[in-house]
Amino acid sequence: MGGCFSSNQDANDAKQLPKKDYWEKGSYPHHPSILISDEFKFGDNLDHKGITFTKDVETAHGVVQFSFRELATATKNFCIESFMGEGDFGCVYKGRLERSGQVVSVQHRHRTCDQGIIEFFKEVIKLSLFHHANLVNLIGYCAYGDHLLLVHEFVPLGSLKDHLHDLLPDQKPLDWNTRMKIAVGVARGLEYLHKTSNPPVVYRDLKPSNILLDEGYHPKLSNFKLGKHTPFDNITSFPSFRVDGTYTHCAPEGPIIFDSDVYSFGLIFLELITGRKVIDYTRPYEEQCLVYWARPLLKDRKKYAEMADPLLEGRYPPERLKEALVVAAMCIQEGIAARPDIRSVVAALTYIASSTYDPNA
């Protein structure tokens, strides 16, 4: 399949993958430039000597090598009914694995997405190293001819963007306790990437659409951008301001260091508190940029109540609101040195979220 289905396409116009083109030769064909086999190796020229992508490595890292047939079956041949949306690298489909019955998310990348087979396998290895409750888990992969697929756990409640900025008419807004729960989870996911993962990782693309919500509104970071043009052993180093992340959520210095993620988190936290988008051209000119609107108000604690999302209808603890806005203000400081470490952010938010709001009290 060369392109992605548009969400506006009529189902009758959707073209399914022709089985005969992909299934006749078995699980893995001989690619013109590389053989996908148990002996596939990364050479010394790829900056990480001694890594051999074999079944032993797959077992050690907990990823599964799926056949294209299995993923096509899981997604009903990548039909329009399974289509969930289009990401940065390709289309995403919902599927159910026959082997286990597990519901999964299948990201289908065509080789025209400017990612070669070597970069794809490097990404699989890197993603397989991350295991945390607040990260979307990689289950497996498939490399079949020109088709590269990543299989992740399915996160059922959609994105934070869906629940914060794209509410349906009959959909209830997030309450205060849920917003704080989401903020803590996102911060913990970043803390893992910055402080625990080996190697440490700058997330670089924190935005509401990349924060997925599991049952109970448990947040998980998705859509990692692991620096496909950077060395494997130095994936946190970005010498130039090439915006791989989303411009609206980038720090002034660009998405290049851990402190940049803290700035982006501050914007997300402000969105959770205020209900406003980072950029909203439907608002008056002086209110279109969340940061420029918020900074003057953050200097006057008497105006903090004006910043709370009107959809909360006053149902929040005033003292916790003030504390939350102080944390957000610290995170969005223009000066890198003035921003808190993500570990300090987690500690502060854990305290704030521990004081749950009871509207009936």
XYZ file of C-alpha atoms in Angstrom:
361
model
C 0.000 0.000 0.000
C 1.684 3.166 -1.139
C -0.465 5.756 0.635
C -2.670 6.122 3.665
C -6.421 6.130 3.807
C -7.875 9.533 4.547
C -10.394 9.590 7.349
C -12.714 11.352 4.905
C -12.458 8.698 2.225
C -15.515 6.734 1.399
C -15.123 3.132 2.473
C -15.961 2.007 -1.038
C -12.944 3.865 -2.393
C -10.531 2.272 0.076
C -8.114 -0.096 -1.589
C -7.044 -3.136 0.359
C -3.630 -4.692 0.046
C -3.722 -7.369 -2.653
C -2.849 -10.663 -0.982
C -1.093 -12.085 -4.005
C 1.469 -9.252 -4.004
C 2.689 -9.922 -0.487
C 1.753 -13.409 0.664
C 2.906 -15.735 -2.093
C 6.550 -15.979 -1.010
C 5.995 -16.730 2.679
C 6.903 -14.646 5.696
C 9.994 -12.782 4.506
C 11.085 -12.156 0.930
C 14.600 -11.445 -0.270
C 14.776 -7.690 -0.345
C 16.786 -6.332 -3.308
C 19.332 -4.685 -1.004
C 19.278 -6.837 2.125
C 18.259 -10.278 3.268
C 15.992 -10.269 6.320
C 17.207 -13.363 8.109
C 18.416 -14.712 11.430
C 21.929 -13.692 10.395
C 21.117 -10.023 9.786
C 23.929 -8.049 11.443
C 24.729 -4.429 12.067
C 28.311 -3.751 11.038
C 30.964 -1.641 12.697
C 30.068 1.281 10.442
C 26.764 1.672 12.317
C 28.435 2.833 15.530
C 27.304 -0.074 17.688
C 29.637 -3.025 17.314
C 28.626 -6.519 18.183
C 24.848 -6.094 17.974
C 23.340 -8.926 15.961
C 19.628 -8.821 15.300
C 18.798 -12.490 15.862
C 16.073 -14.406 17.600
C 18.262 -14.379 20.710
C 18.269 -10.563 20.673
C 14.532 -10.505 20.078
C 14.009 -12.760 23.078
C 16.341 -10.699 25.260
C 14.618 -7.439 24.369
C 11.109 -8.858 24.478
C 10.055 -8.021 20.921
C 8.323 -10.374 18.513
C 9.081 -10.775 14.822
C 5.696 -10.936 13.087
C 5.055 -12.102 9.556
C 3.310 -9.727 7.196
C 0.546 -12.308 6.799
C -0.145 -12.241 10.535
C -0.391 -8.450 10.704
C -2.492 -8.248 7.552
C -4.867 -10.774 9.089
C -4.896 -8.904 12.403
C -5.908 -5.646 10.695
C -8.340 -7.293 8.253
C -5.928 -6.631 5.416
C -5.372 -3.028 6.521
C -8.957 -2.127 5.686
C -10.556 1.253 6.231
C -12.491 -0.055 9.247
C -9.195 -0.761 11.018
C -7.661 2.606 10.143
C -7.020 4.755 13.235
C -5.122 7.686 11.807
C -1.958 8.905 10.156
C 1.206 9.556 12.134
C 4.525 11.124 11.251
C 5.860 7.994 9.576
C 2.800 6.227 8.231
C -0.682 4.955 8.892
C -1.845 3.361 12.130
C -4.315 0.477 12.286
C -6.094 -1.351 15.068
C -5.728 -5.099 14.966
C -6.207 -8.301 16.932
C -3.470 -10.932 16.934
C -4.716 -14.417 16.151
C -1.996 -16.046 18.241
C -3.056 -14.391 21.497
C -6.228 -12.429 20.888
C -4.402 -9.293 22.016
C -5.604 -6.001 20.558
C -2.688 -4.032 19.135
C -1.828 -0.876 17.241
C 0.023 -1.489 13.970
C 2.018 1.361 12.465
C 2.561 0.701 8.772
C 5.501 2.537 7.269
C 6.259 2.429 3.599
C 9.915 2.715 2.658
C 9.131 6.001 0.928
C 8.918 7.571 4.425
C 12.688 8.201 4.172
C 13.612 5.509 6.680
C 15.879 2.732 5.435
C 15.920 -0.841 6.651
C 19.023 -0.257 8.777
C 17.466 2.752 10.530
C 14.293 0.760 11.076
C 16.106 -2.063 12.857
C 18.075 0.428 14.919
C 14.788 1.974 15.999
C 13.368 -1.437 16.924
C 16.381 -2.115 19.131
C 16.169 1.278 20.819
C 12.421 1.074 21.415
C 12.782 -2.433 22.828
C 14.997 -1.046 25.591
C 12.212 1.103 27.066
C 9.898 -0.459 29.631
C 7.789 1.811 31.805
C 4.149 2.092 32.805
C 3.919 5.546 31.233
C 5.363 4.598 27.839
C 3.521 2.801 25.050
C 5.083 -0.652 24.912
C 6.605 -2.032 21.710
C 5.367 -5.583 21.150
C 7.043 -6.442 17.874
C 7.880 -5.577 14.301
C 7.731 -6.775 10.718
C 10.043 -6.017 7.805
C 8.606 -7.294 4.542
C 9.976 -5.972 1.289
C 9.164 -2.280 1.168
C 6.850 -2.538 4.166
C 8.096 -1.748 7.668
C 5.676 -2.223 10.555
C 5.841 -1.590 14.293
C 3.376 -3.295 16.631
C 2.541 -1.508 19.886
C 0.109 -2.134 22.681
C -3.323 -0.674 21.963
C -4.284 2.257 24.191
C -8.104 2.457 24.140
C -9.091 5.955 25.272
C -7.380 7.921 22.528
C -5.134 10.912 23.058
C -5.078 13.744 25.554
C -5.883 16.020 22.632
C -9.170 14.146 22.153
C -10.177 14.704 25.777
C -8.865 18.232 26.190
C -9.287 20.057 22.887
C -11.559 17.908 20.703
C -14.441 17.093 23.025
C -17.534 15.598 21.445
C -20.879 17.261 22.258
C -21.850 14.529 24.748
C -18.365 14.072 26.195
C -17.619 15.182 29.748
C -14.517 17.322 30.298
C -11.668 15.951 32.377
C -12.063 16.732 36.066
C -9.314 18.210 38.225
C -8.174 14.928 39.762
C -7.855 13.266 36.361
C -5.872 16.177 34.957
C -3.393 15.994 37.815
C -3.156 12.214 37.432
C -2.323 12.643 33.759
C 0.278 15.314 34.524
C 2.041 13.095 37.066
C 2.078 10.150 34.663
C 3.511 12.205 31.808
C 6.207 13.607 34.097
C 7.087 10.107 35.295
C 7.412 8.926 31.723
C 9.840 11.762 31.021
C 11.704 11.036 34.250
C 12.233 7.455 33.102
C 13.572 8.571 29.722
C 15.856 11.204 31.254
C 17.071 9.401 34.365
C 16.591 5.640 34.080
C 16.701 4.498 30.464
C 20.051 3.459 29.059
C 20.949 5.442 27.082
C 19.031 8.487 28.364
C 16.641 9.968 25.824
C 15.322 13.431 25.017
C 11.684 12.881 24.038
C 11.550 15.953 21.754
C 7.917 15.763 20.673
C 5.735 16.163 23.734
C 2.263 17.292 22.695
C -1.321 16.280 23.546
C -1.727 14.041 20.495
C 1.319 11.984 21.566
C -0.014 11.378 25.069
C -2.330 8.368 24.901
C -4.779 7.467 27.654
C -5.256 3.911 28.857
C -8.102 2.621 31.009
C -8.558 4.850 34.036
C -6.964 7.747 32.119
C -3.501 6.321 32.708
C -1.192 8.317 30.388
C 1.394 6.768 28.085
C 3.911 8.606 25.915
C 3.927 7.497 22.294
C 5.483 8.295 18.923
C 9.098 8.502 20.029
C 11.465 10.467 17.838
C 14.782 8.763 18.458
C 16.976 10.791 16.167
C 17.071 8.801 12.962
C 19.931 10.974 11.686
C 22.021 10.742 14.858
C 24.528 8.088 15.986
C 23.157 5.169 17.975
C 25.486 5.855 20.911
C 24.652 9.564 21.092
C 20.961 9.906 20.377
C 20.525 12.826 22.788
C 22.847 15.112 20.815
C 21.402 17.453 18.203
C 23.872 20.075 16.983
C 21.431 22.201 15.014
C 17.888 23.463 15.478
C 16.235 21.047 13.079
C 12.710 20.852 14.407
C 11.883 17.151 14.572
C 9.494 17.922 17.396
C 6.380 20.043 17.115
C 7.202 23.748 16.828
C 4.340 24.938 19.000
C 5.521 22.839 21.951
C 9.261 23.420 21.478
C 11.420 25.290 23.939
C 13.042 28.508 22.657
C 16.338 26.672 22.175
C 14.677 23.879 20.186
C 14.015 20.224 21.089
C 17.643 19.434 21.844
C 18.241 18.761 25.544
C 16.485 17.380 28.608
C 15.536 20.887 29.746
C 13.706 21.321 26.442
C 11.426 18.431 27.408
C 10.764 20.143 30.744
C 9.680 23.288 28.891
C 7.363 21.246 26.663
C 5.938 19.557 29.738
C 5.241 22.975 31.241
C 3.162 23.825 28.186
C 1.251 20.547 28.450
C 0.632 21.208 32.143
C -0.669 24.697 31.343
C -3.006 23.172 28.770
C -4.328 20.760 31.389
C -4.901 23.555 33.893
C -6.342 26.179 31.547
C -7.975 24.038 28.863
C -6.341 26.285 26.253
C -4.295 25.236 23.245
C -0.677 26.322 22.952
C -1.633 28.208 19.790
C -5.275 29.085 19.153
C -6.039 31.482 16.309
C -9.738 31.529 17.190
C -8.984 33.653 20.265
C -8.286 37.406 20.374
C -4.808 38.261 19.138
C -3.327 38.880 22.593
C -4.576 35.455 23.766
C -3.594 33.323 20.778
C -0.264 32.214 22.264
C -0.718 30.403 25.575
C 2.709 31.356 26.932
C 2.323 35.071 26.173
C -1.173 35.080 27.651
C -0.141 33.161 30.765
C 3.134 34.810 31.789
C 1.658 38.146 32.967
C -1.048 36.314 34.918
C 1.479 33.963 36.507
C 3.180 36.973 38.099
C 0.046 37.845 40.078
C -1.315 35.059 42.274
C -4.562 36.968 42.717
C -5.284 36.228 39.064
C -4.606 32.494 39.234
C -8.303 31.646 39.447
C -8.807 33.390 36.083
C -6.490 30.833 34.492
C -8.456 27.720 35.462
C -10.329 25.975 32.670
C -13.939 27.283 32.676
C -15.080 23.701 32.022
C -13.937 22.831 35.548
C -16.705 25.152 36.784
C -14.744 25.994 39.906
C -14.427 22.350 40.971
C -10.801 22.345 42.031
C -8.854 23.019 45.262
C -7.674 26.658 45.116
C -4.396 26.005 46.936
C -3.520 23.101 44.649
C -4.323 25.281 41.628
C -1.816 27.859 42.835
C 0.837 25.200 43.419
C 0.218 23.672 40.005
C 0.575 27.026 38.266
C 3.820 27.711 40.128
C 5.227 24.431 38.788
C 4.061 25.268 35.260
C 5.602 28.748 35.497
C 8.962 27.282 36.531
C 8.930 24.807 33.646
C 8.314 27.434 30.949
C 11.136 29.749 31.955
C 13.014 30.970 28.891
C 16.329 30.501 30.646
C 17.388 26.866 30.611
C 19.108 27.066 34.002
C 15.936 28.427 35.616
C 13.864 25.344 34.781
C 13.538 22.552 37.333
C 14.900 19.070 36.843
C 12.211 16.575 35.796
C 12.735 14.644 39.037
C 11.805 17.764 41.018
C 8.741 18.208 38.821
C 7.620 14.642 39.557
C 8.026 15.190 43.296
C 6.008 18.419 43.225
C 3.216 16.972 41.102
C 3.000 13.813 43.185
C 2.340 16.003 46.215
C -0.244 18.114 44.371
C -2.070 15.064 42.998
C -2.120 13.375 46.414
C -4.618 15.981 47.620
C -7.617 14.822 45.619
C -10.532 17.190 45.205
C -13.900 16.064 46.538
C -16.699 18.185 45.006
C -19.102 16.922 47.678
C -16.922 17.857 50.634
